[in-house]
Amino acid sequence: MSNPETDTFDLQSIYDESIEPEPESRRVRLRRAIDLNVLAPARVAADDWRALLGGAILGLFVLMGTVGVVLVDKPTSGDAPVLAGPFEELAYPLGTDVFGQPIHSQLIHATPGIFKMIFAGAVVSVGFAAIVGVVSGFKHGDRIDTVLMTLTDVVITIPGLPLIIVITAIFQPENPYLVGIFLGIDNWPGLARTVRSQVLSIREESYVEASEIMGIPLSSILRRDILSQLMPYVMINGALTSRRIIFESVGLYFLGILPFTTFNWGVMMNLAYEGNALTRPDMIHWMVFPMLCIFLLSFSLVLLSQGLDSLFNVRLRARHANTTKKDASRASQSD
């Protein structure tokens, strides 16, 4: 015989289990997302001096390329005395060149072009390497993998610098974005092979195999299970690739291979070298300050790449996100 009390209890438990838990309020979800994706990384970066120093130096150059070009007039010949020394006049604190152009104005107005080349070169090299490496690694053993890796090996065997010199000599690119794209052509094969090896190991993880068994689309698996694991590595390599783009672009401008159509630190160094700045103490500042900018910007990218290693550490972010979990729970109770 059935027991009414037991039957009532069973029915009540089934009813209770069928009721879905009350969803979190929009404010709690927004607060949790901000804490995990914004505040927690900021706390991790605040504990890493490399991320702080690299970000501060990079931020200074960003201000130079955005606010500085608005506040400082574009330099023209005869704006100031010829070959004025640095730190002598407030109007031109870094001195002037043989054309009477302030050095600091040239450095500031050359910064946007540098960032355009960095952006285009990093997007092309890192983006193409990530796509080739992920697809090739996930399709290991297929014809797609063979074709992509054959293409990668062919590009690796081509000497990078001669290839870039020939391409730039033929097309004579004047747009900084186009220069960056050309410079990114020879930077992707090595990263693509490294990404492929990472994907081969991630592909064997149980959660990836479970996604395949469940019939989840390949695009979703690549985006959610593969790329999410590779993003820290790709971002760090993106910072290092940007450093290479700086050296290559400045070097080509310094050698006179790229056309002198815009302000560039390499152009300044070329003109200073042609004017015998290395043998004339009164002109050495014309050569030194562009070199200092190149060093500081590349140094900031190295520090930032090292800081990103801890910034993308999931355990560190989770630990720093715990500080606001109590606040989120209080907010949910108040709602």
Short mmCIF file of N, CA and C in Angstrom, two decimals, residues 9-162:
data_model
loop_
_atom_site.label_atom_id
_atom_site.label_comp_id
_atom_site.label_asym_id
_atom_site.label_seq_id
_atom_site.Cartn_x
_atom_site.Cartn_y
_atom_site.Cartn_z
N PHE A 9 5.67 13.62 -0.05
CA PHE A 9 7.07 14.08 0.00
C PHE A 9 7.76 13.91 -1.34
N ASP A 10 7.52 12.73 -1.99
CA ASP A 10 8.15 12.48 -3.27
C ASP A 10 7.65 13.46 -4.32
N LEU A 11 6.34 13.71 -4.33
CA LEU A 11 5.79 14.65 -5.30
C LEU A 11 6.34 16.05 -5.06
N GLN A 12 6.48 16.40 -3.80
CA GLN A 12 6.99 17.74 -3.48
C GLN A 12 8.44 17.88 -3.91
N SER A 13 9.24 16.81 -3.69
CA SER A 13 10.65 16.88 -4.08
C SER A 13 10.79 16.97 -5.59
N ILE A 14 9.93 16.20 -6.31
CA ILE A 14 9.98 16.28 -7.77
C ILE A 14 9.59 17.67 -8.24
N TYR A 15 8.60 18.24 -7.58
CA TYR A 15 8.16 19.59 -7.95
C TYR A 15 9.25 20.61 -7.69
N ASP A 16 9.94 20.44 -6.54
CA ASP A 16 11.01 21.38 -6.20
C ASP A 16 12.15 21.29 -7.19
N GLU A 17 12.50 20.05 -7.61
CA GLU A 17 13.60 19.89 -8.55
C GLU A 17 13.25 20.42 -9.94
N SER A 18 11.96 20.43 -10.28
CA SER A 18 11.55 20.90 -11.60
C SER A 18 11.60 22.42 -11.72
N ILE A 19 11.61 23.09 -10.57
CA ILE A 19 11.64 24.56 -10.59
C ILE A 19 13.08 25.00 -10.82
N GLU A 20 13.30 25.78 -11.84
CA GLU A 20 14.64 26.27 -12.13
C GLU A 20 15.03 27.34 -11.12
N PRO A 21 16.33 27.41 -10.77
CA PRO A 21 16.76 28.45 -9.83
C PRO A 21 16.53 29.83 -10.44
N GLU A 22 16.24 30.75 -9.56
CA GLU A 22 15.97 32.12 -10.00
C GLU A 22 17.21 32.70 -10.67
N PRO A 23 17.08 33.18 -11.89
CA PRO A 23 18.26 33.72 -12.58
C PRO A 23 18.80 34.96 -11.89
N GLU A 24 20.09 35.16 -12.07
CA GLU A 24 20.72 36.33 -11.48
C GLU A 24 20.20 37.59 -12.15
N SER A 25 20.18 38.66 -11.39
CA SER A 25 19.74 39.92 -11.95
C SER A 25 20.77 40.43 -12.95
N ARG A 26 20.34 41.31 -13.82
CA ARG A 26 21.24 41.86 -14.84
C ARG A 26 22.38 42.63 -14.19
N ARG A 27 22.08 43.30 -13.10
CA ARG A 27 23.14 44.08 -12.44
C ARG A 27 24.22 43.18 -11.87
N VAL A 28 23.83 42.03 -11.30
CA VAL A 28 24.81 41.09 -10.73
C VAL A 28 25.67 40.50 -11.84
N ARG A 29 25.04 40.11 -12.96
CA ARG A 29 25.80 39.54 -14.07
C ARG A 29 26.78 40.56 -14.65
N LEU A 30 26.32 41.79 -14.80
CA LEU A 30 27.19 42.83 -15.32
C LEU A 30 28.35 43.10 -14.38
N ARG A 31 28.04 43.13 -13.08
CA ARG A 31 29.08 43.39 -12.10
C ARG A 31 30.11 42.26 -12.08
N ARG A 32 29.63 41.02 -12.20
CA ARG A 32 30.56 39.88 -12.20
C ARG A 32 31.43 39.88 -13.46
N ALA A 33 30.82 40.23 -14.60
CA ALA A 33 31.59 40.27 -15.85
C ALA A 33 32.66 41.36 -15.80
N ILE A 34 32.31 42.51 -15.26
CA ILE A 34 33.29 43.60 -15.15
C ILE A 34 34.41 43.21 -14.21
N ASP A 35 34.05 42.55 -13.11
CA ASP A 35 35.07 42.15 -12.14
C ASP A 35 36.05 41.14 -12.73
N LEU A 36 35.51 40.16 -13.48
CA LEU A 36 36.36 39.09 -14.00
C LEU A 36 37.20 39.55 -15.19
N ASN A 37 36.62 40.39 -16.05
CA ASN A 37 37.29 40.75 -17.31
C ASN A 37 38.01 42.09 -17.27
N VAL A 38 37.71 42.93 -16.29
CA VAL A 38 38.34 44.26 -16.24
C VAL A 38 39.09 44.46 -14.93
N LEU A 39 38.39 44.32 -13.80
CA LEU A 39 39.01 44.63 -12.51
C LEU A 39 40.07 43.61 -12.12
N ALA A 40 39.76 42.33 -12.31
CA ALA A 40 40.74 41.30 -11.95
C ALA A 40 42.03 41.41 -12.77
N PRO A 41 41.96 41.57 -14.11
CA PRO A 41 43.21 41.79 -14.86
C PRO A 41 43.94 43.05 -14.43
N ALA A 42 43.19 44.09 -14.06
CA ALA A 42 43.84 45.32 -13.60
C ALA A 42 44.59 45.09 -12.30
N ARG A 43 44.02 44.28 -11.40
CA ARG A 43 44.71 43.98 -10.14
C ARG A 43 45.94 43.12 -10.39
N VAL A 44 45.84 42.18 -11.33
CA VAL A 44 47.01 41.36 -11.66
C VAL A 44 48.11 42.23 -12.24
N ALA A 45 47.75 43.14 -13.14
CA ALA A 45 48.74 44.03 -13.74
C ALA A 45 49.36 44.95 -12.70
N ALA A 46 48.56 45.37 -11.71
CA ALA A 46 49.08 46.26 -10.68
C ALA A 46 50.12 45.57 -9.80
N ASP A 47 50.07 44.25 -9.73
CA ASP A 47 51.05 43.50 -8.93
C ASP A 47 52.30 43.13 -9.73
N ASP A 48 52.33 43.43 -11.02
CA ASP A 48 53.46 43.08 -11.88
C ASP A 48 54.11 44.37 -12.38
N TRP A 49 55.33 44.63 -11.93
CA TRP A 49 55.98 45.88 -12.31
C TRP A 49 56.28 45.94 -13.81
N ARG A 50 56.46 44.78 -14.44
CA ARG A 50 56.74 44.78 -15.87
C ARG A 50 55.53 45.26 -16.66
N ALA A 51 54.35 44.81 -16.28
CA ALA A 51 53.14 45.28 -16.96
C ALA A 51 52.91 46.76 -16.70
N LEU A 52 53.17 47.22 -15.47
CA LEU A 52 52.98 48.63 -15.15
C LEU A 52 53.94 49.51 -15.93
N LEU A 53 55.22 49.17 -15.90
CA LEU A 53 56.22 49.99 -16.58
C LEU A 53 56.04 49.94 -18.10
N GLY A 54 55.83 48.73 -18.64
CA GLY A 54 55.61 48.61 -20.08
C GLY A 54 54.37 49.34 -20.54
N GLY A 55 53.29 49.22 -19.77
CA GLY A 55 52.06 49.92 -20.13
C GLY A 55 52.21 51.43 -20.02
N ALA A 56 52.97 51.91 -19.02
CA ALA A 56 53.17 53.36 -18.86
C ALA A 56 53.96 53.93 -20.04
N ILE A 57 55.04 53.25 -20.43
CA ILE A 57 55.85 53.74 -21.55
C ILE A 57 55.05 53.69 -22.84
N LEU A 58 54.33 52.59 -23.06
CA LEU A 58 53.52 52.48 -24.27
C LEU A 58 52.41 53.53 -24.27
N GLY A 59 51.81 53.78 -23.11
CA GLY A 59 50.79 54.82 -23.02
C GLY A 59 51.32 56.20 -23.34
N LEU A 60 52.58 56.46 -22.95
CA LEU A 60 53.20 57.74 -23.29
C LEU A 60 53.32 57.92 -24.80
N PHE A 61 53.72 56.86 -25.49
CA PHE A 61 53.83 56.96 -26.95
C PHE A 61 52.45 57.07 -27.60
N VAL A 62 51.45 56.42 -27.02
CA VAL A 62 50.09 56.56 -27.55
C VAL A 62 49.62 58.00 -27.41
N LEU A 63 49.92 58.63 -26.29
CA LEU A 63 49.57 60.05 -26.12
C LEU A 63 50.31 60.91 -27.12
N MET A 64 51.57 60.57 -27.37
CA MET A 64 52.33 61.33 -28.38
C MET A 64 51.67 61.23 -29.75
N GLY A 65 51.19 60.05 -30.10
CA GLY A 65 50.62 59.84 -31.42
C GLY A 65 49.19 60.30 -31.57
N THR A 66 48.51 60.59 -30.48
CA THR A 66 47.11 61.02 -30.55
C THR A 66 46.94 62.48 -30.11
N VAL A 67 47.29 62.76 -28.87
CA VAL A 67 47.13 64.12 -28.35
C VAL A 67 48.28 65.01 -28.80
N GLY A 68 49.50 64.44 -28.85
CA GLY A 68 50.66 65.24 -29.19
C GLY A 68 50.60 65.85 -30.58
N VAL A 69 50.09 65.12 -31.56
CA VAL A 69 50.02 65.64 -32.93
C VAL A 69 49.02 66.79 -33.04
N VAL A 70 48.10 66.88 -32.08
CA VAL A 70 47.14 67.98 -32.08
C VAL A 70 47.71 69.21 -31.39
N LEU A 71 48.46 68.98 -30.31
CA LEU A 71 49.00 70.10 -29.55
C LEU A 71 50.26 70.68 -30.15
N VAL A 72 51.04 69.87 -30.84
CA VAL A 72 52.33 70.32 -31.40
C VAL A 72 52.18 70.48 -32.90
N ASP A 73 52.59 71.64 -33.39
CA ASP A 73 52.48 71.91 -34.83
C ASP A 73 53.44 71.03 -35.62
N LYS A 74 53.03 70.74 -36.85
CA LYS A 74 53.86 69.95 -37.74
C LYS A 74 55.11 70.74 -38.11
N PRO A 75 56.29 70.15 -37.96
CA PRO A 75 57.53 70.91 -38.19
C PRO A 75 57.75 71.22 -39.66
N THR A 76 58.28 72.39 -39.91
CA THR A 76 58.69 72.80 -41.26
C THR A 76 60.07 73.44 -41.16
N SER A 77 60.73 73.51 -42.29
CA SER A 77 62.10 74.08 -42.30
C SER A 77 62.06 75.55 -41.90
N GLY A 78 63.02 75.92 -41.07
CA GLY A 78 63.14 77.31 -40.64
C GLY A 78 62.28 77.68 -39.46
N ASP A 79 61.65 76.69 -38.80
CA ASP A 79 60.85 77.01 -37.62
C ASP A 79 61.69 77.46 -36.44
N ALA A 80 62.94 77.05 -36.39
CA ALA A 80 63.80 77.33 -35.24
C ALA A 80 65.23 77.51 -35.73
N PRO A 81 66.11 77.95 -34.86
CA PRO A 81 67.53 78.08 -35.25
C PRO A 81 68.12 76.74 -35.66
N VAL A 82 69.10 76.78 -36.51
CA VAL A 82 69.75 75.58 -37.02
C VAL A 82 70.66 74.99 -35.96
N LEU A 83 70.53 73.67 -35.76
CA LEU A 83 71.39 72.90 -34.85
C LEU A 83 71.44 73.49 -33.44
N ALA A 84 70.29 73.86 -32.93
CA ALA A 84 70.22 74.28 -31.52
C ALA A 84 70.39 73.04 -30.64
N GLY A 85 71.13 73.16 -29.57
CA GLY A 85 71.39 72.05 -28.69
C GLY A 85 70.18 71.66 -27.86
N PRO A 86 70.16 70.45 -27.34
CA PRO A 86 69.03 70.02 -26.51
C PRO A 86 69.04 70.71 -25.15
N PHE A 87 67.84 70.90 -24.59
CA PHE A 87 67.62 71.44 -23.25
C PHE A 87 68.16 72.87 -23.12
N GLU A 88 68.17 73.60 -24.21
CA GLU A 88 68.61 75.00 -24.16
C GLU A 88 67.43 75.96 -24.22
N GLU A 89 66.43 75.63 -25.00
CA GLU A 89 65.25 76.48 -25.16
C GLU A 89 64.00 75.65 -24.89
N LEU A 90 63.01 76.25 -24.21
CA LEU A 90 61.77 75.55 -23.90
C LEU A 90 60.95 75.30 -25.15
N ALA A 91 61.09 76.14 -26.16
CA ALA A 91 60.31 75.99 -27.39
C ALA A 91 60.73 74.75 -28.17
N TYR A 92 61.98 74.38 -28.09
CA TYR A 92 62.49 73.16 -28.75
C TYR A 92 63.42 72.46 -27.79
N PRO A 93 62.86 71.72 -26.82
CA PRO A 93 63.65 71.14 -25.71
C PRO A 93 64.66 70.09 -26.16
N LEU A 94 64.43 69.41 -27.26
CA LEU A 94 65.36 68.37 -27.72
C LEU A 94 66.30 68.88 -28.80
N GLY A 95 66.28 70.17 -29.04
CA GLY A 95 67.16 70.75 -30.05
C GLY A 95 66.53 70.76 -31.43
N THR A 96 67.33 71.12 -32.42
CA THR A 96 66.87 71.19 -33.80
C THR A 96 67.87 70.50 -34.72
N ASP A 97 67.48 70.35 -36.00
CA ASP A 97 68.37 69.73 -36.97
C ASP A 97 68.96 70.80 -37.90
N VAL A 98 69.61 70.37 -38.97
CA VAL A 98 70.26 71.32 -39.87
C VAL A 98 69.25 72.09 -40.71
N PHE A 99 67.98 71.67 -40.71
CA PHE A 99 66.95 72.38 -41.46
C PHE A 99 66.16 73.34 -40.57
N GLY A 100 66.55 73.44 -39.31
CA GLY A 100 65.83 74.31 -38.38
C GLY A 100 64.50 73.75 -37.94
N GLN A 101 64.36 72.43 -37.93
CA GLN A 101 63.13 71.79 -37.48
C GLN A 101 63.32 71.22 -36.08
N PRO A 102 62.42 71.50 -35.16
CA PRO A 102 62.55 70.95 -33.80
C PRO A 102 62.52 69.43 -33.80
N ILE A 103 63.43 68.83 -33.05
CA ILE A 103 63.51 67.37 -32.98
C ILE A 103 62.26 66.78 -32.34
N HIS A 104 61.76 67.40 -31.26
CA HIS A 104 60.61 66.82 -30.57
C HIS A 104 59.36 66.83 -31.45
N SER A 105 59.21 67.83 -32.30
CA SER A 105 58.05 67.86 -33.21
C SER A 105 58.14 66.73 -34.22
N GLN A 106 59.32 66.47 -34.74
CA GLN A 106 59.48 65.37 -35.69
C GLN A 106 59.19 64.02 -35.04
N LEU A 107 59.68 63.84 -33.81
CA LEU A 107 59.43 62.58 -33.11
C LEU A 107 57.94 62.36 -32.87
N ILE A 108 57.24 63.41 -32.47
CA ILE A 108 55.81 63.30 -32.17
C ILE A 108 55.02 62.99 -33.43
N HIS A 109 55.29 63.70 -34.52
CA HIS A 109 54.52 63.50 -35.75
C HIS A 109 54.93 62.22 -36.49
N ALA A 110 56.03 61.60 -36.10
CA ALA A 110 56.40 60.31 -36.68
C ALA A 110 55.74 59.15 -35.94
N THR A 111 55.24 59.39 -34.73
CA THR A 111 54.67 58.31 -33.92
C THR A 111 53.42 57.68 -34.54
N PRO A 112 52.45 58.46 -35.08
CA PRO A 112 51.27 57.79 -35.67
C PRO A 112 51.62 56.82 -36.79
N GLY A 113 52.57 57.18 -37.65
CA GLY A 113 52.97 56.27 -38.72
C GLY A 113 53.57 54.99 -38.19
N ILE A 114 54.35 55.09 -37.10
CA ILE A 114 54.93 53.90 -36.49
C ILE A 114 53.84 52.97 -35.99
N PHE A 115 52.84 53.53 -35.31
CA PHE A 115 51.77 52.69 -34.78
C PHE A 115 50.92 52.09 -35.89
N LYS A 116 50.73 52.80 -36.99
CA LYS A 116 49.98 52.23 -38.11
C LYS A 116 50.72 51.03 -38.69
N MET A 117 52.03 51.14 -38.84
CA MET A 117 52.81 50.01 -39.36
C MET A 117 52.79 48.84 -38.38
N ILE A 118 52.91 49.14 -37.08
CA ILE A 118 52.87 48.08 -36.07
C ILE A 118 51.53 47.35 -36.11
N PHE A 119 50.44 48.11 -36.17
CA PHE A 119 49.11 47.51 -36.16
C PHE A 119 48.90 46.62 -37.38
N ALA A 120 49.21 47.14 -38.56
CA ALA A 120 48.99 46.36 -39.78
C ALA A 120 49.89 45.13 -39.82
N GLY A 121 51.17 45.29 -39.47
CA GLY A 121 52.08 44.16 -39.49
C GLY A 121 51.72 43.08 -38.48
N ALA A 122 51.33 43.50 -37.27
CA ALA A 122 50.98 42.52 -36.24
C ALA A 122 49.70 41.79 -36.59
N VAL A 123 48.71 42.50 -37.12
CA VAL A 123 47.45 41.85 -37.48
C VAL A 123 47.66 40.82 -38.59
N VAL A 124 48.46 41.19 -39.60
CA VAL A 124 48.69 40.27 -40.72
C VAL A 124 49.46 39.05 -40.25
N SER A 125 50.60 39.26 -39.58
CA SER A 125 51.46 38.13 -39.21
C SER A 125 50.82 37.25 -38.14
N VAL A 126 50.34 37.86 -37.06
CA VAL A 126 49.77 37.07 -35.96
C VAL A 126 48.43 36.45 -36.37
N GLY A 127 47.59 37.23 -37.05
CA GLY A 127 46.29 36.71 -37.47
C GLY A 127 46.42 35.56 -38.45
N PHE A 128 47.27 35.72 -39.45
CA PHE A 128 47.44 34.66 -40.44
C PHE A 128 48.09 33.44 -39.81
N ALA A 129 49.07 33.65 -38.92
CA ALA A 129 49.72 32.52 -38.25
C ALA A 129 48.74 31.76 -37.37
N ALA A 130 47.86 32.48 -36.67
CA ALA A 130 46.89 31.81 -35.80
C ALA A 130 45.90 30.99 -36.62
N ILE A 131 45.42 31.53 -37.74
CA ILE A 131 44.47 30.80 -38.57
C ILE A 131 45.11 29.55 -39.16
N VAL A 132 46.30 29.71 -39.74
CA VAL A 132 46.98 28.57 -40.36
C VAL A 132 47.32 27.52 -39.31
N GLY A 133 47.86 27.95 -38.16
CA GLY A 133 48.26 27.00 -37.13
C GLY A 133 47.10 26.25 -36.52
N VAL A 134 45.99 26.95 -36.26
CA VAL A 134 44.83 26.29 -35.64
C VAL A 134 44.19 25.30 -36.60
N VAL A 135 43.94 25.73 -37.83
CA VAL A 135 43.29 24.85 -38.80
C VAL A 135 44.18 23.65 -39.11
N SER A 136 45.47 23.88 -39.30
CA SER A 136 46.38 22.79 -39.62
C SER A 136 46.50 21.80 -38.47
N GLY A 137 46.59 22.33 -37.25
CA GLY A 137 46.71 21.43 -36.09
C GLY A 137 45.46 20.62 -35.86
N PHE A 138 44.28 21.23 -36.05
CA PHE A 138 43.04 20.50 -35.80
C PHE A 138 42.75 19.51 -36.91
N LYS A 139 43.22 19.80 -38.12
CA LYS A 139 43.03 18.89 -39.25
C LYS A 139 44.29 18.06 -39.49
N HIS A 140 44.96 17.70 -38.42
CA HIS A 140 46.23 16.96 -38.52
C HIS A 140 46.05 15.67 -39.33
N GLY A 141 46.90 15.50 -40.35
CA GLY A 141 46.85 14.32 -41.18
C GLY A 141 45.99 14.45 -42.41
N ASP A 142 45.14 15.49 -42.48
CA ASP A 142 44.29 15.69 -43.64
C ASP A 142 45.05 16.43 -44.74
N ARG A 143 44.40 16.53 -45.89
CA ARG A 143 45.02 17.22 -47.02
C ARG A 143 45.20 18.71 -46.71
N ILE A 144 44.25 19.27 -45.95
CA ILE A 144 44.37 20.69 -45.58
C ILE A 144 45.65 20.93 -44.77
N ASP A 145 45.92 20.04 -43.83
CA ASP A 145 47.14 20.15 -43.02
C ASP A 145 48.37 20.09 -43.90
N THR A 146 48.40 19.18 -44.86
CA THR A 146 49.56 19.03 -45.75
C THR A 146 49.78 20.29 -46.59
N VAL A 147 48.68 20.84 -47.13
CA VAL A 147 48.80 22.04 -47.97
C VAL A 147 49.29 23.23 -47.16
N LEU A 148 48.71 23.44 -45.98
CA LEU A 148 49.08 24.60 -45.16
C LEU A 148 50.52 24.50 -44.68
N MET A 149 50.94 23.32 -44.24
CA MET A 149 52.31 23.18 -43.77
C MET A 149 53.33 23.25 -44.90
N THR A 150 52.94 22.79 -46.09
CA THR A 150 53.83 22.94 -47.25
C THR A 150 54.02 24.41 -47.58
N LEU A 151 52.93 25.16 -47.57
CA LEU A 151 53.01 26.61 -47.80
C LEU A 151 53.88 27.28 -46.74
N THR A 152 53.71 26.87 -45.49
CA THR A 152 54.51 27.45 -44.41
C THR A 152 55.99 27.16 -44.60
N ASP A 153 56.32 25.92 -44.95
CA ASP A 153 57.73 25.55 -45.15
C ASP A 153 58.34 26.31 -46.33
N VAL A 154 57.56 26.53 -47.37
CA VAL A 154 58.07 27.27 -48.53
C VAL A 154 58.40 28.71 -48.14
N VAL A 155 57.50 29.34 -47.38
CA VAL A 155 57.74 30.73 -46.97
C VAL A 155 58.92 30.82 -46.01
N ILE A 156 59.09 29.81 -45.14
CA ILE A 156 60.21 29.82 -44.20
C ILE A 156 61.54 29.76 -44.94
N THR A 157 61.59 29.01 -46.03
CA THR A 157 62.86 28.86 -46.75
C THR A 157 63.25 30.11 -47.54
N ILE A 158 62.30 31.02 -47.75
CA ILE A 158 62.61 32.26 -48.49
C ILE A 158 63.26 33.25 -47.53
N PRO A 159 64.43 33.79 -47.84
CA PRO A 159 65.04 34.80 -46.96
C PRO A 159 64.13 36.00 -46.78
N GLY A 160 63.83 36.30 -45.54
CA GLY A 160 62.83 37.33 -45.26
C GLY A 160 63.24 38.73 -45.69
N LEU A 161 64.43 39.17 -45.27
CA LEU A 161 64.85 40.54 -45.56
C LEU A 161 65.00 40.80 -47.05
N PRO A 162 65.67 39.93 -47.83
CA PRO A 162 65.71 40.17 -49.27
C PRO A 162 64.33 40.21 -49.92
#
